[in-house]
Coordinates of C-alpha atoms and ligand atoms in Angstrom, one line a residue:
M21 CA -4.1 -20.2 29.4
K22 CA -3.9 -17.9 26.3
N23 CA -6.2 -15.0 25.7
L24 CA -6.4 -15.2 21.9
R25 CA -8.4 -12.1 21.4
E26 CA -6.1 -10.0 23.6
D27 CA -3.1 -11.4 21.7
A28 CA -4.7 -10.7 18.4
F29 CA -5.2 -7.0 19.2
R30 CA -1.6 -6.8 20.4
I31 CA -0.3 -8.3 17.2
I32 CA -2.4 -5.9 15.1
K33 CA -1.3 -2.8 17.0
N34 CA 2.4 -3.6 17.3
S35 CA 2.9 -4.8 13.8
I36 CA 1.2 -1.7 12.3
D37 CA 3.3 0.4 14.6
S38 CA 6.4 -1.2 13.1
V39 CA 5.5 0.3 9.7
L40 CA 4.5 3.8 10.7
P41 CA 6.4 6.1 8.4
E42 CA 8.1 8.2 11.2
K43 CA 9.8 5.3 12.9
A44 CA 10.7 3.5 9.7
V45 CA 12.2 6.6 8.1
Q46 CA 14.4 7.4 11.1
Q47 CA 15.5 3.8 11.6
E48 CA 16.8 3.8 8.0
L49 CA 18.4 7.2 8.1
E50 CA 20.3 6.1 11.2
K51 CA 21.9 3.4 9.1
M52 CA 22.7 5.7 6.2
S53 CA 24.8 8.5 7.9
L54 CA 24.1 11.1 5.2
E55 CA 26.4 14.2 4.9
D56 CA 25.1 17.8 4.3
N57 CA 23.5 19.1 1.1
I58 CA 20.4 17.1 1.3
H59 CA 17.4 18.0 -0.7
I60 CA 14.1 16.2 0.2
V61 CA 11.5 15.3 -2.4
A62 CA 8.6 13.5 -0.8
I63 CA 5.6 12.2 -2.9
G64 CA 2.5 10.1 -2.0
K65 CA -0.1 9.8 0.6
A66 CA 2.5 9.4 3.4
A67 CA 4.8 12.1 2.0
W68 CA 4.2 14.7 4.7
R69 CA 4.8 12.3 7.6
M70 CA 7.9 10.8 5.9
A71 CA 9.3 14.3 5.2
K72 CA 8.6 15.6 8.7
S73 CA 10.3 12.6 10.2
A74 CA 13.4 13.0 7.9
K75 CA 13.7 16.7 8.6
D76 CA 13.4 16.2 12.4
F77 CA 16.2 13.6 12.2
L78 CA 18.5 15.3 9.7
K79 CA 17.9 18.9 10.9
D80 CA 20.2 21.4 9.3
K81 CA 21.7 18.9 6.9
V82 CA 18.6 19.5 4.9
K83 CA 19.1 22.4 2.5
N84 CA 15.6 22.5 1.1
G85 CA 12.8 20.2 -0.1
I86 CA 9.3 19.7 -1.3
V87 CA 6.4 17.6 -0.2
I88 CA 3.6 16.7 -2.7
T89 CA 0.7 14.9 -1.1
K90 CA -3.0 14.3 -1.6
Y91 CA -5.5 17.0 -0.6
G92 CA -6.0 17.0 3.2
H93 CA -2.9 14.9 3.8
S94 CA -0.5 17.5 5.0
Q95 CA -0.4 18.7 8.6
G96 CA 1.2 22.1 8.5
T97 CA 4.6 23.7 7.7
I98 CA 7.9 21.9 7.9
E99 CA 11.0 24.2 8.2
S100 CA 12.8 24.8 4.9
L101 CA 10.3 22.6 2.9
Q102 CA 7.7 23.6 0.5
I103 CA 4.4 21.8 1.0
Y104 CA 1.9 21.1 -1.8
E105 CA -1.3 19.2 -2.1
A106 CA -2.7 17.9 -5.4
G107 CA -5.4 15.6 -7.0
H108 CA -5.7 11.9 -6.3
P109 CA -6.5 9.4 -7.8
I110 CA -6.8 11.7 -10.9
P111 CA -4.0 14.2 -11.2
D112 CA -4.9 17.9 -11.5
E113 CA -3.2 21.3 -12.3
N114 CA -1.6 21.3 -8.8
T115 CA 0.0 17.9 -9.6
I116 CA 1.8 19.5 -12.6
K117 CA 2.6 22.8 -10.8
S118 CA 4.1 21.1 -7.8
T119 CA 6.0 18.6 -9.9
K120 CA 7.5 21.5 -11.8
K121 CA 8.7 23.0 -8.5
A122 CA 10.3 19.7 -7.6
I123 CA 12.2 19.7 -10.9
E124 CA 13.3 23.3 -10.4
L125 CA 14.7 22.1 -7.0
V126 CA 16.8 19.3 -8.4
Q127 CA 17.8 20.1 -11.9
N128 CA 20.9 22.1 -11.2
L129 CA 22.3 20.0 -8.5
R130 CA 26.0 18.8 -8.4
E131 CA 27.7 15.6 -7.7
N132 CA 28.0 16.2 -4.0
D133 CA 24.3 16.9 -3.6
V134 CA 21.9 14.3 -2.3
V135 CA 18.2 14.0 -3.1
L136 CA 16.4 12.1 -0.4
F137 CA 13.4 10.8 -2.3
L138 CA 10.6 9.6 0.0
V139 CA 8.0 7.6 -1.9
S140 CA 4.6 6.3 -0.9
G141 CA 1.5 5.0 -2.6
G142 CA -0.6 7.6 -4.4
G143 CA 2.6 9.1 -5.9
S144 CA 1.5 8.3 -9.5
A145 CA -1.3 10.8 -9.4
L146 CA 0.6 13.4 -7.4
F147 CA 3.9 13.5 -9.4
E148 CA 3.5 14.1 -13.1
I149 CA 4.7 16.1 -16.0
P150 CA 3.5 14.5 -19.3
V151 CA 5.8 13.8 -22.3
E152 CA 5.8 16.3 -25.2
G153 CA 2.5 16.4 -27.2
V154 CA 0.4 15.3 -24.2
N155 CA -1.4 17.7 -21.8
L156 CA -3.0 17.4 -18.4
E157 CA -6.5 16.8 -19.9
D158 CA -5.1 13.8 -21.8
I159 CA -3.4 12.4 -18.7
K160 CA -6.7 12.8 -16.7
N161 CA -8.6 10.9 -19.4
V162 CA -6.1 8.1 -19.7
T163 CA -5.9 7.7 -15.9
D164 CA -9.7 7.6 -15.6
M165 CA -9.9 5.0 -18.4
L166 CA -7.2 2.9 -16.8
L167 CA -8.7 3.0 -13.3
K168 CA -12.1 1.8 -14.7
S169 CA -10.7 -0.8 -17.1
G170 CA -10.0 -3.6 -14.6
A171 CA -6.3 -3.4 -15.2
N172 CA -4.2 -4.0 -12.1
I173 CA -1.8 -1.4 -10.6
V174 CA 1.3 -2.8 -12.3
E175 CA -0.5 -2.6 -15.7
I176 CA -1.9 0.8 -15.0
N177 CA 1.5 2.2 -14.1
T178 CA 3.1 0.5 -17.1
V179 CA 1.0 2.8 -19.4
R180 CA 1.5 5.9 -17.1
K181 CA 5.3 5.5 -17.1
H182 CA 5.5 5.7 -20.8
L183 CA 3.5 9.0 -21.0
S184 CA 5.6 10.7 -18.3
R185 CA 8.7 12.8 -18.0
V186 CA 9.2 11.9 -14.3
K187 CA 7.9 8.3 -13.9
G188 CA 9.6 5.1 -14.8
G189 CA 13.1 6.2 -13.8
N190 CA 12.9 9.5 -15.7
F191 CA 13.1 11.6 -12.5
A192 CA 16.4 10.1 -11.6
K193 CA 17.8 11.2 -15.0
L194 CA 16.7 14.7 -14.3
V195 CA 18.6 14.7 -10.9
E196 CA 21.9 13.6 -12.4
P197 CA 24.7 14.1 -11.6
A198 CA 23.4 14.3 -8.0
K199 CA 22.7 11.0 -6.1
I200 CA 19.3 9.8 -5.1
Y201 CA 18.6 7.8 -1.9
S202 CA 15.0 6.5 -2.1
L203 CA 13.1 5.3 0.9
V204 CA 9.9 3.5 -0.2
L205 CA 6.7 2.6 1.7
S206 CA 5.3 -0.1 -0.5
D207 CA 1.6 -0.4 -1.3
V208 CA 2.1 -2.9 -4.2
L209 CA 1.9 -6.6 -3.6
G210 CA 5.3 -8.2 -4.3
D211 CA 7.0 -4.8 -3.6
R212 CA 7.7 -4.1 -7.3
L213 CA 9.8 -1.0 -7.0
D214 CA 9.3 0.1 -10.6
S215 CA 5.5 0.0 -9.9
I216 CA 5.3 1.8 -6.6
A217 CA 4.2 5.4 -7.4
S218 CA 5.3 4.4 -11.0
G219 CA 9.0 4.2 -9.9
P220 CA 10.3 7.8 -10.7
A221 CA 13.7 6.8 -9.5
Y222 CA 13.9 3.1 -10.3
P223 CA 15.0 1.4 -13.6
D224 CA 11.8 0.5 -15.4
S225 CA 11.3 -3.2 -16.2
T226 CA 8.3 -2.5 -18.5
T227 CA 8.5 -1.6 -22.2
L228 CA 6.5 0.0 -25.0
E229 CA 5.7 -3.5 -26.1
D230 CA 4.1 -4.2 -22.7
V231 CA 2.1 -1.0 -23.1
E232 CA 0.8 -2.2 -26.5
K233 CA -0.3 -5.5 -24.9
I234 CA -2.2 -3.8 -22.1
I235 CA -4.0 -1.5 -24.6
K236 CA -5.1 -4.6 -26.5
K237 CA -6.0 -6.7 -23.4
Y238 CA -8.3 -4.0 -22.0
D239 CA -9.5 -2.7 -25.3
L240 CA -8.5 0.8 -24.5
T241 CA -9.5 3.4 -27.1
L242 CA -6.7 6.0 -26.9
S243 CA -6.6 9.1 -29.0
E244 CA -4.2 9.4 -32.0
K245 CA -2.3 12.0 -29.9
I246 CA -1.7 9.6 -27.1
L247 CA -0.8 6.7 -29.3
H248 CA 1.7 9.0 -31.1
A249 CA 3.2 10.1 -27.8
L250 CA 3.8 6.5 -26.7
K251 CA 7.2 6.2 -28.4
N252 CA 9.8 7.0 -25.7
E253 CA 11.3 4.1 -23.9
T254 CA 11.9 4.5 -20.2
P255 CA 15.4 4.2 -18.6
K256 CA 16.4 0.6 -17.9
H257 CA 19.6 1.4 -16.0
L258 CA 20.3 4.2 -13.5
D259 CA 23.7 4.8 -11.9
N260 CA 22.8 7.5 -9.4
V261 CA 20.1 5.7 -7.3
E262 CA 20.0 3.6 -4.1
T263 CA 16.7 2.3 -3.0
R264 CA 15.4 0.8 0.3
I265 CA 11.9 -0.4 1.2
I266 CA 11.1 0.9 4.7
G267 CA 7.6 -0.5 5.0
S268 CA 5.5 -3.1 3.1
V269 CA 3.1 -5.9 3.8
T270 CA 6.1 -8.2 4.0
K271 CA 7.5 -6.1 6.9
V272 CA 4.1 -6.1 8.7
C273 CA 4.0 -9.9 8.4
E274 CA 7.6 -10.2 9.6
S275 CA 6.7 -8.0 12.6
A276 CA 3.6 -10.0 13.3
V277 CA 5.8 -13.2 13.4
K278 CA 8.1 -11.7 16.0
I279 CA 5.3 -10.4 18.2
A280 CA 3.4 -13.7 18.0
Q281 CA 6.7 -15.6 18.8
N282 CA 7.2 -13.4 21.9
L283 CA 3.6 -14.3 22.9
G284 CA 4.6 -17.9 22.8
Y285 CA 3.1 -19.0 19.4
N286 CA 4.7 -21.2 16.8
T287 CA 4.6 -19.1 13.6
M288 CA 4.7 -19.2 9.9
I289 CA 4.0 -16.7 7.1
L290 CA 1.8 -18.5 4.5
T291 CA 2.0 -15.8 1.9
T292 CA 2.6 -12.0 1.5
T293 CA 0.6 -11.8 -1.8
L294 CA -2.9 -13.0 -1.0
D295 CA -5.0 -11.5 -3.8
C296 CA -8.0 -13.6 -4.5
E297 CA -11.7 -12.9 -3.8
A298 CA -12.2 -12.1 -0.1
K299 CA -14.9 -14.7 0.5
E300 CA -12.7 -17.4 -1.0
A301 CA -9.7 -16.4 1.1
G302 CA -12.0 -16.7 4.1
S303 CA -13.1 -20.3 3.2
F304 CA -9.5 -21.3 2.6
L305 CA -8.4 -19.9 6.0
A306 CA -11.2 -21.8 7.7
A307 CA -9.9 -25.0 6.0
I308 CA -6.5 -24.4 7.5
V309 CA -8.0 -23.9 10.9
R310 CA -9.8 -27.2 10.6
E311 CA -6.5 -28.9 9.7
E312 CA -4.9 -27.4 12.8
K313 CA -7.8 -28.4 15.1
E314 CA -8.1 -32.0 13.8
R315 CA -4.4 -32.8 13.0
E316 CA -2.2 -30.0 14.4
R317 CA -1.0 -29.3 10.8
P318 CA 0.9 -27.3 9.4
L319 CA 2.1 -26.1 12.9
N320 CA 1.9 -27.5 16.4
T321 CA -0.4 -25.4 18.6
P322 CA -0.4 -22.8 20.0
C323 CA 0.2 -21.3 16.5
A324 CA -0.1 -18.1 14.5
I325 CA -0.4 -18.4 10.8
I326 CA 0.2 -15.1 9.1
L327 CA -0.8 -13.8 5.6
G328 CA -0.4 -10.5 3.9
G329 CA -1.9 -9.2 0.7
E330 CA -5.0 -7.4 -0.6
T331 CA -8.1 -9.5 -1.5
V332 CA -10.8 -8.2 -3.8
V333 CA -14.5 -7.9 -3.4
H334 CA -16.8 -7.6 -6.4
V335 CA -19.5 -5.6 -4.6
R336 CA -23.0 -6.6 -5.8
G337 CA -25.1 -6.0 -2.7
K338 CA -26.2 -2.8 -1.1
G339 CA -24.7 -3.4 2.4
K340 CA -21.7 -1.9 4.2
G341 CA -18.4 -3.6 4.6
G342 CA -14.8 -4.0 3.4
R343 CA -12.6 -6.8 2.0
N344 CA -11.2 -7.7 5.5
Q345 CA -14.5 -7.8 7.2
E346 CA -16.0 -9.9 4.4
L347 CA -13.0 -12.3 4.5
V348 CA -13.3 -13.0 8.3
L349 CA -17.1 -13.3 8.1
S350 CA -16.8 -15.8 5.3
A351 CA -14.1 -17.7 7.4
A352 CA -16.4 -17.7 10.4
R353 CA -18.8 -20.2 8.5
G354 CA -16.0 -22.8 8.3
I355 CA -14.8 -22.7 11.8
K356 CA -18.2 -22.8 13.5
G357 CA -18.1 -24.7 16.8
Y358 CA -14.3 -24.9 17.2
Q359 CA -12.9 -23.7 20.5
E360 CA -9.7 -21.7 21.1
V361 CA -9.3 -20.4 17.5
L362 CA -9.6 -17.0 16.0
I363 CA -9.2 -15.3 12.6
A364 CA -8.4 -11.6 12.1
S365 CA -7.9 -9.4 9.1
V366 CA -7.2 -5.7 8.9
G367 CA -6.2 -2.9 6.5
T368 CA -3.0 -1.4 7.8
D369 CA -4.3 2.1 6.9
G370 CA -7.0 1.6 9.5
T371 CA -9.8 1.8 6.9
D372 CA -11.4 -1.2 5.4
G373 CA -13.7 -0.2 2.5
P374 CA -16.0 2.7 3.1
T375 CA -16.3 2.0 6.9
D376 CA -14.8 3.3 10.1
A377 CA -13.4 -0.2 10.9
A378 CA -9.9 -1.4 10.0
G379 CA -11.2 -5.0 9.6
G380 CA -12.8 -7.8 11.5
I381 CA -12.2 -10.6 14.0
V382 CA -14.1 -13.9 14.4
D383 CA -14.0 -17.2 16.3
G384 CA -15.8 -20.5 16.5
E385 CA -18.7 -18.9 18.3
T386 CA -19.3 -16.0 15.8
V387 CA -21.8 -17.8 13.6
N388 CA -23.8 -19.1 16.6
R389 CA -24.0 -15.6 18.1
L390 CA -25.2 -14.2 14.8
Q391 CA -27.9 -17.0 14.5
E392 CA -29.1 -16.2 18.0
K393 CA -29.7 -12.6 16.8
G394 CA -31.6 -13.9 13.8
I395 CA -28.8 -12.9 11.3
D396 CA -28.2 -15.2 8.3
V397 CA -24.6 -15.1 7.3
E398 CA -25.2 -16.2 3.7
K399 CA -27.7 -13.3 3.2
V400 CA -25.2 -10.9 4.8
L401 CA -22.4 -12.0 2.5
N402 CA -24.6 -11.8 -0.6
N403 CA -25.5 -8.3 0.4
N404 CA -21.9 -7.3 1.2
D405 CA -23.1 -6.2 4.6
S406 CA -20.3 -7.6 6.8
Y407 CA -19.9 -4.4 8.8
H408 CA -23.4 -4.6 10.5
A409 CA -23.2 -8.3 11.2
L410 CA -19.7 -8.1 12.8
Q411 CA -20.7 -5.0 14.7
S412 CA -23.6 -6.9 16.3
V413 CA -21.2 -9.6 17.7
D414 CA -18.3 -7.4 18.7
G415 CA -16.4 -8.5 15.6
L416 CA -15.1 -5.2 14.3
V417 CA -11.5 -4.1 14.7
I418 CA -11.4 -0.3 15.1
T419 CA -8.0 1.4 15.1
G420 CA -8.8 4.8 13.5
P421 CA -6.6 6.1 10.6
T422 CA -3.1 4.7 11.3
G423 CA -1.0 7.0 9.2
T424 CA 0.5 4.3 7.1
N425 CA -0.7 2.2 4.1
V426 CA 0.9 -1.1 3.3
N427 CA -2.0 -3.4 2.3
D428 CA -3.7 -5.9 4.6
L429 CA -2.6 -8.2 7.5
T430 CA -4.5 -11.4 8.1
F431 CA -3.8 -14.2 10.6
I432 CA -5.1 -17.3 12.4
L433 CA -4.4 -17.9 16.1
C434 CA -5.0 -21.5 17.3
N435 CA -4.4 -22.8 20.8
Ligands
ATP522 N1 -20.0 -3.3 1.1 C1 -18.7 -3.7 0.9 N2 -18.3 -4.9 1.3 C2 -17.1 -5.4 1.0 N3 -16.2 -4.7 0.3 C3 -16.5 -3.4 -0.1 C4 -17.8 -2.9 0.1 N4 -17.8 -1.6 -0.4 C5 -16.6 -1.4 -0.9 N5 -15.8 -2.5 -0.8 C6 -14.4 -2.7 -1.2 O1 -13.6 -1.7 -0.6 C7 -12.5 -1.3 -1.5 C8 -12.1 0.0 -1.2 O2 -11.5 0.0 0.1 P1 -10.4 0.9 0.7 O3 -10.8 2.3 0.6 O4 -9.9 0.3 1.9 O5 -9.3 0.7 -0.5 P2 -7.8 0.7 -0.6 O6 -7.4 -0.3 -1.7 O7 -7.3 0.4 0.8 O8 -7.4 2.1 -1.0 P3 -6.1 2.9 -0.6 O9 -5.0 2.3 -1.3 O10 -6.5 4.3 -1.2 O11 -6.0 2.9 0.9 C9 -13.2 -1.4 -2.9 O12 -12.3 -1.8 -3.8 C10 -14.3 -2.5 -2.7 O13 -13.9 -3.7 -3.3
DGY523 O1 0.6 5.6 -6.7 C1 0.5 4.5 -7.2 O2 0.9 4.2 -8.3 C2 -0.1 3.4 -6.3 O3 -0.5 3.8 -5.1 C3 0.9 2.3 -6.2 O4 2.0 2.7 -5.6
MG524 MG1 -7.6 1.2 2.5

């Protein structure tokens, strides 16, 4: 007899563990066998942990290095590395100051030097020197405008890359003739390497023409100064860079598959780019469960159907919740009464929306239990109050901050 709930918590824990920066960085470094003369540059929300792990592994091979992370995200000193914190999601003076320090560190390197570039989400705000004619205030204004415009992260970073001396492959040019090995923890669906942290060391696939389209699409009113500065194309080819993704929602899904297989489930990954409205994703998952329960399709039971991505919630109510909690609560409506089934969804960073839960977990009894308590699921969903409803039926998944950030993991277990 399977204990679906126990299995679900094991899948969540072990698959998130598989993308913790420490483990992932060292596993990759083991394969790379780097020589001496290593200079570490780490940017993003996971920068400190990635750098610490690299330094612990490479020891004296590391000559020097720099960490630039968000305020409150560093955890002390790391031998031979400078540690800086800066503004996120809007860059600030410390962004520029620390990026200049990073440039000082790499600009006179030689061919036999290696820059180990450790990249994680948040890097766009933390690593920046604007192009000529643009100052920090301008970048702050443009960033603020882009973040509020409804543009997605690929579009936002397309504009940012063309206003920057380090983004969109430009950092790799500054490092020449030294070589860059990039290890990347992806927080962008589809793992577009030129978008993650705005791809400082990756050939840029976006152009000034794309920038123009985005300005039109979102009706952005940019100053004459900014429009004038938007004239430098980013590098499309880089000869000194090698890049590996060490963690992503794809990896989390692949780990979840292995763990579920070991627990005796038939498995499939349905998608790694789930990006629709959370409530709709929930309804869709419930439809898949019904197909399983009625016709054993698409997999024979016991089965684990796994999805990765990042849904969206247009918050209109006044309640408390997150996209994962809202997804599972919505799904609960469509699986009401079914036995031996469960749906779980979690943010791999351990934080779902402004709550202390990583996500939620529901089964065929969830809606009945809520009704017994006098809680109307439709009302809860309309008020975006999934947290309190799930809390009352033991439907929250609480992990605490996990130390990684690679989007969301969602899965169905059916017996
Ligand atoms: N009451 C609510 N119910 C459902 N979703 C909500 C609610 N309040 C906020 N949200 C959603 O939570 C999202 C923010 O969640 P979270 O902090 O986990 O973001 P994130 O994308 O994981 O950020 P990061 O990349 O910095 O980790 C918002 O985009 C919003 O859609
Ligand atoms: O820093 C950024 O640009 C986002 O987190 C995506 O990587
Ligand atoms: Mg989050």
